[in-house]
Amino acid sequence: MGKLWSRLLIATGLKRKAKVSVCSCSLDLGLHPFQPSNAEEADIVRTKFPSFVEELTKKTEENYFQEDSPPFKLFPPSVRPDANKLGHGYPFNCEEEPSKKKVKWEKDYAAIKAEQDVANQFNIHFTNCRNEGFLFQPFHTDTYLKGMKEKAKQKRRGDAQRLHRDVDTLPLSEIEKNICECVGVNIGEIIESGKDLDDKIDEKAMKLKLKIKERERFKNKGKTLPNDEDKKNYVKYSQYKKEVYDNINCEMDLIITIAAKRTFLEVEIKSHSANIGLKSVLEKAAKQVSKGNKIVEKFHGDILREWDFVRVIALPNINKNELEKEACEHCSNFLIGREEMDHFSPWIENLLSKLQISDCTSDAYRKLFARVVGCYSHSEHHSSTVTLSLAEARTENEKAITEKEKGVYSENSVPGESLPETFQLTDFDKKENKSVYLYWNPQQLELLLQNEDTKKRVLFNSSFGCGKTLLMKHFAHTLAKRDSDKKVFYISLAAAAGQQLGESKSSKLMWPAVFDIANGMDFENTRVEVIGVNNLIQHYQDKFNQHAACVNDLLETFMKDNPGHHFIDELPAYEGGRYHATKFSGPNLTHLTDPEWNDCCVWIALRPCKIDSVNYDKFTADAQAYREHLTDQLSFHIPPLSVNMRNSSSVKEVDNVYYARKRSVAPAPLPPNPVCGNPAIVIQCDNASYRGKTVTAAIGKYFKKTSEPVIIIVRHSSDIAQVVEECEKLSDRPVTTYYPRPGRVITDEVTKLKHFLREPSGLLVTDRHLFGGMQARNVICVTSDYDTNSVTRAIAQVIVIAGKDDVKLYKKANIVVDTDIASAIV
């Protein structure tokens, strides 16, 4: 009977409402069906403001409902007025006693971190959602009808100036009356006059719940106006301002709509971490989601008549059993505690199962989307990516991370990397210090502000994207300006896959890595000399007239022959390969004890590698012994760098980042999808002969703007020729190629590459060894294995083309698997 009834409901266009349990505590969480709206219109906003709604609908349809648009939209965090006060972090180690400033910073940071952590869980879940919906974090309700509100303000100011009237005493305009109807504010007529009108002003002052000073100001001005008409208009406009702007304004930490479930969900997030005072925190949060419920119902009740509002509270730092003590059994289902954060998927699946079954056929969702997203675009709160095309949004995301919109990067200099001479970590309020706070994170600041002896010898042993290169290039610049007596060498070993060399490998290594070339361009017109693997090979051959056995031989020889400041980047301190390292092998640096090296700085960044499991214990033991030798015998300092600066957590979630058995780096403090609806994408391609066609199909589908630079990183040399051949068939964008091949003059290829790096446009096809160390806005990885290093080159968009077995590995991450391209090609 139950199944028959369900079929009957669907067949008749009806739906079965989710079971709404009754709350037996004061929190009143869970499902709250929208009450039928009193509005006669099915879409009152469209009726009152037809051209405005038409504009919003058109813009949202163009940007978000195209054929290749993801069904569920994940919007970047909107602008927070307090976010730029925090920077990357507060250097706690610089204050012995907690100051008020530090306590406030910790409180503000805890609030933002809690919101990011909870939003990240929802982002990860809904990335692969194939149903229509959207997510905002946070959402400001005052953005509703923002364009019309601004238009009403401008009209009022213009009329007051034209009529030489007080702006507060004009009658409500037609726009203002329509806004009131759209947001459910009823401003009645005032029939009183004379002394009764003055009493009415006193009564209104109390009803509007003004603060004491505002209330006195309101009464004094109202009673001193010259005539009853002005007084009535003044009271009405004051009520309009208070109820339209203040009473219906709140910040909702996280909102989610799910069209198929006809659900509008709000999550109120609290960073509270102590069990003391928990009840009052929950009650305050419950009042906030209740207010949000009422406001959304006021705004959109005319189109959401068959929808549910779901109230949820998240306290990610509190154990669930403590939360349950303060809530009834029903409300406990809608509380997110520490356990739910650790096992989020079961919790969210359970929540979704409680929502109503729907054969959603109405256009309510599209209308809601146009209202919420469209109106948000008129607000100062919104992230700029909300109203941009996908290509423009990727550019904005790139600017947010790199402060530039170039398309391809080598950790070059950016604003804010200089340390003022008078810089004090505890003196944040100085204007010249803010850029330093907002750029360097606490771990990096701690290194840069060490004494000169500590900074003389530095060993970086952290993972990709933690700022090793950036710090080395910054300090190399500093020394080049400060110490004119010594040479400054920046040695980039990006082109070397591992320690082993030999004649065949040496010939390929004569091709400088893209990273080396870019570094040379970054250090142009400075005293820093950039040295690549090709330069080291040439130096060794000129000296010994033979090929070196390993990279360490090249490095040791060059350093001994060239005393000075040395910054050694991407050192492959392993034998085997970066994806299957078998043995640790660090260079012999005992020459640093010679007197001529006493005043020379040596900074070394070890390249992370993936260690074979059978060699893991021996490898890590040897690496630890080497680090201890450097610190104990050669006075090296090893700074802890653990925060990823570059990639979104969707990219970093793909793997545990190169170190077996434990995560080596935390996800970047960015949303999982930094660009709206833009997760990492994996395209399955089982047939190697189709990889070139798959690349061009991906370009046509995901990169429609032909001038947008895209880097294509090819894992296997056997694939690169067909990828280039297919790309060159694209007549709408230029193709630059850079990879080792016989018969090519290296200098000519380098010249072409430099042109691309200066003005990135179109496509660059290269291999993963040559592109190591670089970053790019958009990256396509052509691989047949689990290529984490290439994936982490991406800033805004990464697309992986892989075989069937490898796609399975990526599925565990926060990505979308595109099966349409492969089907179309076959």
PDB file of C-alpha atoms in Angstrom, residues 265-373:
ATOM      1  CA  LEU A 265      18.651  25.266   4.907  1.00  0.00           C
ATOM      2  CA  GLU A 266      20.409  27.649   7.269  1.00  0.00           C
ATOM      3  CA  VAL A 267      23.369  26.688   9.456  1.00  0.00           C
ATOM      4  CA  GLU A 268      24.285  28.956  12.362  1.00  0.00           C
ATOM      5  CA  ILE A 269      27.933  28.350  13.304  1.00  0.00           C
ATOM      6  CA  LYS A 270      29.436  29.062  16.720  1.00  0.00           C
ATOM      7  CA  SER A 271      33.111  28.763  17.663  1.00  0.00           C
ATOM      8  CA  HIS A 272      32.315  28.183  21.357  1.00  0.00           C
ATOM      9  CA  SER A 273      34.741  25.577  22.748  1.00  0.00           C
ATOM     10  CA  ALA A 274      33.829  25.282  26.442  1.00  0.00           C
ATOM     11  CA  ASN A 275      30.981  23.316  27.978  1.00  0.00           C
ATOM     12  CA  ILE A 276      30.319  26.206  30.366  1.00  0.00           C
ATOM     13  CA  GLY A 277      27.648  28.550  29.020  1.00  0.00           C
ATOM     14  CA  LEU A 278      26.706  26.093  26.292  1.00  0.00           C
ATOM     15  CA  LYS A 279      22.970  26.431  26.871  1.00  0.00           C
ATOM     16  CA  SER A 280      22.964  30.198  26.360  1.00  0.00           C
ATOM     17  CA  VAL A 281      25.093  29.825  23.196  1.00  0.00           C
ATOM     18  CA  LEU A 282      22.612  27.321  21.761  1.00  0.00           C
ATOM     19  CA  GLU A 283      19.647  29.501  22.661  1.00  0.00           C
ATOM     20  CA  LYS A 284      21.262  32.533  21.014  1.00  0.00           C
ATOM     21  CA  ALA A 285      21.999  30.510  17.889  1.00  0.00           C
ATOM     22  CA  ALA A 286      18.429  29.179  17.844  1.00  0.00           C
ATOM     23  CA  LYS A 287      17.087  32.749  17.930  1.00  0.00           C
ATOM     24  CA  GLN A 288      19.316  33.658  14.997  1.00  0.00           C
ATOM     25  CA  VAL A 289      18.142  30.786  12.783  1.00  0.00           C
ATOM     26  CA  SER A 290      14.552  31.535  13.810  1.00  0.00           C
ATOM     27  CA  LYS A 291      15.022  35.139  12.695  1.00  0.00           C
ATOM     28  CA  GLY A 292      16.538  33.941   9.431  1.00  0.00           C
ATOM     29  CA  ASN A 293      13.559  31.647   8.904  1.00  0.00           C
ATOM     30  CA  LYS A 294      11.112  34.505   9.364  1.00  0.00           C
ATOM     31  CA  ILE A 295      13.034  36.847   7.096  1.00  0.00           C
ATOM     32  CA  VAL A 296      13.304  34.318   4.255  1.00  0.00           C
ATOM     33  CA  GLU A 297       9.596  33.592   4.624  1.00  0.00           C
ATOM     34  CA  LYS A 298       8.827  37.315   4.463  1.00  0.00           C
ATOM     35  CA  PHE A 299      10.998  37.799   1.400  1.00  0.00           C
ATOM     36  CA  HIS A 300      10.221  34.680  -0.604  1.00  0.00           C
ATOM     37  CA  GLY A 301       7.086  33.166   0.855  1.00  0.00           C
ATOM     38  CA  ASP A 302       5.186  34.084  -2.311  1.00  0.00           C
ATOM     39  CA  ILE A 303       7.281  31.653  -4.406  1.00  0.00           C
ATOM     40  CA  LEU A 304       8.260  29.068  -1.754  1.00  0.00           C
ATOM     41  CA  ARG A 305       4.783  28.036  -0.697  1.00  0.00           C
ATOM     42  CA  GLU A 306       5.560  24.315  -0.745  1.00  0.00           C
ATOM     43  CA  TRP A 307       9.122  24.511   0.561  1.00  0.00           C
ATOM     44  CA  ASP A 308      10.655  23.731   3.958  1.00  0.00           C
ATOM     45  CA  PHE A 309      13.064  25.840   5.969  1.00  0.00           C
ATOM     46  CA  VAL A 310      15.583  23.696   7.879  1.00  0.00           C
ATOM     47  CA  ARG A 311      17.269  25.127  10.965  1.00  0.00           C
ATOM     48  CA  VAL A 312      20.695  23.699  11.892  1.00  0.00           C
ATOM     49  CA  ILE A 313      23.268  24.769  14.494  1.00  0.00           C
ATOM     50  CA  ALA A 314      26.967  23.825  14.282  1.00  0.00           C
ATOM     51  CA  LEU A 315      29.440  23.930  17.164  1.00  0.00           C
ATOM     52  CA  PRO A 316      32.434  22.129  15.627  1.00  0.00           C
ATOM     53  CA  ASN A 317      34.538  22.408  18.796  1.00  0.00           C
ATOM     54  CA  ILE A 318      32.025  20.738  21.151  1.00  0.00           C
ATOM     55  CA  ASN A 319      31.427  17.014  21.645  1.00  0.00           C
ATOM     56  CA  LYS A 320      27.979  15.907  20.523  1.00  0.00           C
ATOM     57  CA  ASN A 321      27.137  14.311  23.886  1.00  0.00           C
ATOM     58  CA  GLU A 322      27.529  17.736  25.528  1.00  0.00           C
ATOM     59  CA  LEU A 323      25.225  19.298  22.954  1.00  0.00           C
ATOM     60  CA  GLU A 324      22.622  16.581  23.470  1.00  0.00           C
ATOM     61  CA  LYS A 325      22.414  17.458  27.168  1.00  0.00           C
ATOM     62  CA  GLU A 326      21.000  20.862  26.211  1.00  0.00           C
ATOM     63  CA  ALA A 327      18.639  19.726  23.419  1.00  0.00           C
ATOM     64  CA  CYS A 328      15.682  17.399  22.986  1.00  0.00           C
ATOM     65  CA  GLU A 329      15.965  14.227  20.922  1.00  0.00           C
ATOM     66  CA  HIS A 330      14.402  15.913  17.897  1.00  0.00           C
ATOM     67  CA  CYS A 331      16.718  18.962  17.896  1.00  0.00           C
ATOM     68  CA  SER A 332      19.801  16.800  18.477  1.00  0.00           C
ATOM     69  CA  ASN A 333      19.407  15.524  14.911  1.00  0.00           C
ATOM     70  CA  PHE A 334      20.021  19.062  13.656  1.00  0.00           C
ATOM     71  CA  LEU A 335      23.103  19.819  15.750  1.00  0.00           C
ATOM     72  CA  ILE A 336      26.624  19.490  14.309  1.00  0.00           C
ATOM     73  CA  GLY A 337      29.291  18.712  16.888  1.00  0.00           C
ATOM     74  CA  ARG A 338      32.849  17.453  16.792  1.00  0.00           C
ATOM     75  CA  GLU A 339      31.781  13.915  15.907  1.00  0.00           C
ATOM     76  CA  GLU A 340      29.698  15.082  12.936  1.00  0.00           C
ATOM     77  CA  MET A 341      32.671  17.075  11.643  1.00  0.00           C
ATOM     78  CA  ASP A 342      34.834  13.950  11.761  1.00  0.00           C
ATOM     79  CA  HIS A 343      32.149  11.795  10.094  1.00  0.00           C
ATOM     80  CA  PHE A 344      30.230  14.325   8.054  1.00  0.00           C
ATOM     81  CA  SER A 345      28.952  12.162   5.206  1.00  0.00           C
ATOM     82  CA  PRO A 346      26.713   9.917   7.384  1.00  0.00           C
ATOM     83  CA  TRP A 347      25.287  12.974   9.140  1.00  0.00           C
ATOM     84  CA  ILE A 348      24.423  14.914   5.982  1.00  0.00           C
ATOM     85  CA  GLU A 349      23.002  11.825   4.285  1.00  0.00           C
ATOM     86  CA  ASN A 350      20.798  11.224   7.316  1.00  0.00           C
ATOM     87  CA  LEU A 351      19.646  14.849   7.240  1.00  0.00           C
ATOM     88  CA  LEU A 352      18.814  14.706   3.532  1.00  0.00           C
ATOM     89  CA  SER A 353      16.826  11.528   4.088  1.00  0.00           C
ATOM     90  CA  LYS A 354      14.557  13.453   6.462  1.00  0.00           C
ATOM     91  CA  LEU A 355      13.651  15.999   3.799  1.00  0.00           C
ATOM     92  CA  GLN A 356      10.543  15.770   1.681  1.00  0.00           C
ATOM     93  CA  ILE A 357      10.180  13.665  -1.453  1.00  0.00           C
ATOM     94  CA  SER A 358       9.495  15.912  -4.401  1.00  0.00           C
ATOM     95  CA  ASP A 359       8.990  15.703  -8.152  1.00  0.00           C
ATOM     96  CA  CYS A 360      10.045  19.337  -8.357  1.00  0.00           C
ATOM     97  CA  THR A 361       8.383  20.732 -11.476  1.00  0.00           C
ATOM     98  CA  SER A 362       7.783  24.340 -10.452  1.00  0.00           C
ATOM     99  CA  ASP A 363      10.076  27.214 -11.419  1.00  0.00           C
ATOM    100  CA  ALA A 364      10.315  28.385  -7.811  1.00  0.00           C
ATOM    101  CA  TYR A 365      14.013  27.474  -7.625  1.00  0.00           C
ATOM    102  CA  ARG A 366      14.955  29.552 -10.692  1.00  0.00           C
ATOM    103  CA  LYS A 367      12.994  32.508  -9.322  1.00  0.00           C
ATOM    104  CA  LEU A 368      14.670  32.132  -5.930  1.00  0.00           C
ATOM    105  CA  PHE A 369      18.087  31.868  -7.575  1.00  0.00           C
ATOM    106  CA  ALA A 370      17.529  35.059  -9.573  1.00  0.00           C
ATOM    107  CA  ARG A 371      16.392  36.891  -6.452  1.00  0.00           C
ATOM    108  CA  VAL A 372      19.163  35.726  -4.127  1.00  0.00           C
ATOM    109  CA  VAL A 373      22.151  35.581  -6.473  1.00  0.00           C
TER     110      VAL A 373
END
